[in-house]
Amino acid sequence: MTIEYSKHVRSFKQVVQRALFGAAVLAFAGIGLSVTASTQSVASDNFPTQIHVAAGETVKGRILTVGKGRSVVINFAEQIADVMVSNPAVADAIVKTQRRVVVIGNDAGQANLVLFGRSGRELASFNLRVEPDTSDLTALIRRVLPRTNIMAEALNGSIILTGTSSNTADAQKAADVAAQFAGGGDAAKVLNMVTVEGSDQVHLKVTVAEVERSLIKQLGVEMGASIGIGQHAIKFNNNNSFNVNSSIVDQAAIGSSFATGATSVTTNIEALQRDGLVRTLAEPTLTAISGENASFLAGGEFPIPVSATDGEISVEYKKFGVGLDFTPIVQSGGRISLRVKTEVSELSNDGAVTSGSITLSALKVRRAESTIELPSGGTLVMAGLLKESYRQSLNGVPGLMQIPILGALFKSRDFLRQQTELVIFVTPYTVKPVAASKLVRPDKNLQPPSDASAIFLNRLNKIFRGSSNAVAGTYHGDVGFIYK
């Protein structure tokens, strides 16, 4: 009897333990189901395709974004009896089964969605927001720009881009794609809030090299004579006329004169040959952040008098020198797009204007402006010029200047030939800051000489010799900067 009672008690305990274990499993599963349902009810992206609402879960005023022309399926653990949409023009709700509702976005706008159970109790309420579905746009941007993490969202017909990009060019490309998605390429409908991770910096080096050669030749004979015959005199005068190089007045002259009685003859030979060579080299360099404008000018300003009211004269200043202005944009693949404007100008007497005691200098300008694209460290010839000018004139006495050999006494020759070659090179580099200890200033190795060197050896600066007085850095030419 006791044994049987013991067996029954043991069996009863086992039944209770199994029941408790089963209840615990069911409770755990319910909790897991509730957690899963709650997790799934929160959309993983801005435009979910399905939402699950667990039994007993409270859903009130939750924002539900539906793509225009798209649908969202809402699954309930309880039975649905009725559904209401505040604005049917914006969205429709269709009860497919007792526990499933399909919401369809009709047009961009906002509406409320309320679902009721069989007892009339409110099961859930959603704040619907119907916008163009940007999921495809986000996938497209991430496919064509794999190095970016950009997400597109829609709001009131506009598209908002958020996330990060490695450079400004990719962020701009994403904005261009979004503008096409918005329709008609309207960039005003796109708000670009993409964050660029570490702006690239571009160091631009522009080289302006010019060589100008000129050759001037002038040769002429000036002859004046007065022949007296009784009370009468016959006069003759032949003056040179140098029209090609009229500004040159320092011709070398060789003259002779003869006089006897009332007769006199004066002769001057004017001859000049001038060979000229001009070399211009300018290398402005400038650094700017990608997408930002930077300008540089090394030169000066000269005054220009300007007439004002009541006969007064004011002064304005005109800039001249070596100028550089550019805007870089670092694109994908390390390529750099540049809008460059460079100018080299200098004061010149050619074209100068003189008014009374005031002389206004003219400017000789070499200017180039363009938009180019090239890789970091690559060099491109931005502009080039080959120019040759040839002028020659002969002036003399008609008839007499045609006489062989002797005709040279009655004519003058003026000759000018100019050749100009100008090239502008552009080289951009993507750079990063370095420690100041790795750079050397141009004046670091310039030191004054000793008194003895200045007085007896005519030295203006100290000369370094031997290893004990080694210069800092390495020189690569006659002049320039030292980069280590």
mmCIF file of C-alpha atoms in Angstrom, residues 148-151 161-165 167 170-171 174 191-196:
data_model
loop_
_atom_site.group_PDB
_atom_site.id
_atom_site.type_symbol
_atom_site.label_atom_id
_atom_site.label_comp_id
_atom_site.label_asym_id
_atom_site.label_seq_id
_atom_site.Cartn_x
_atom_site.Cartn_y
_atom_site.Cartn_z
ATOM 1 C CA THR A 148 29.383 55.948 -49.822
ATOM 2 C CA ASN A 149 26.813 55.299 -47.109
ATOM 3 C CA ILE A 150 23.992 57.529 -48.323
ATOM 4 C CA MET A 151 20.296 57.059 -47.593
ATOM 5 C CA LEU A 161 19.916 62.742 -48.626
ATOM 6 C CA THR A 162 21.661 61.767 -45.404
ATOM 7 C CA GLY A 163 24.691 59.673 -44.527
ATOM 8 C CA THR A 164 28.388 59.948 -45.265
ATOM 9 C CA SER A 165 30.630 60.193 -48.325
ATOM 10 C CA ASN A 167 34.563 63.060 -50.969
ATOM 11 C CA ASP A 170 30.412 61.511 -54.727
ATOM 12 C CA ALA A 171 28.013 63.556 -52.597
ATOM 13 C CA ALA A 174 24.252 61.358 -55.364
ATOM 14 C CA LEU A 191 18.183 68.601 -49.892
ATOM 15 C CA ASN A 192 21.746 67.321 -49.710
ATOM 16 C CA MET A 193 22.696 66.729 -46.065
ATOM 17 C CA VAL A 194 25.460 64.214 -46.785
ATOM 18 C CA THR A 195 28.473 64.561 -44.507
ATOM 19 C CA VAL A 196 31.873 64.436 -46.220
#
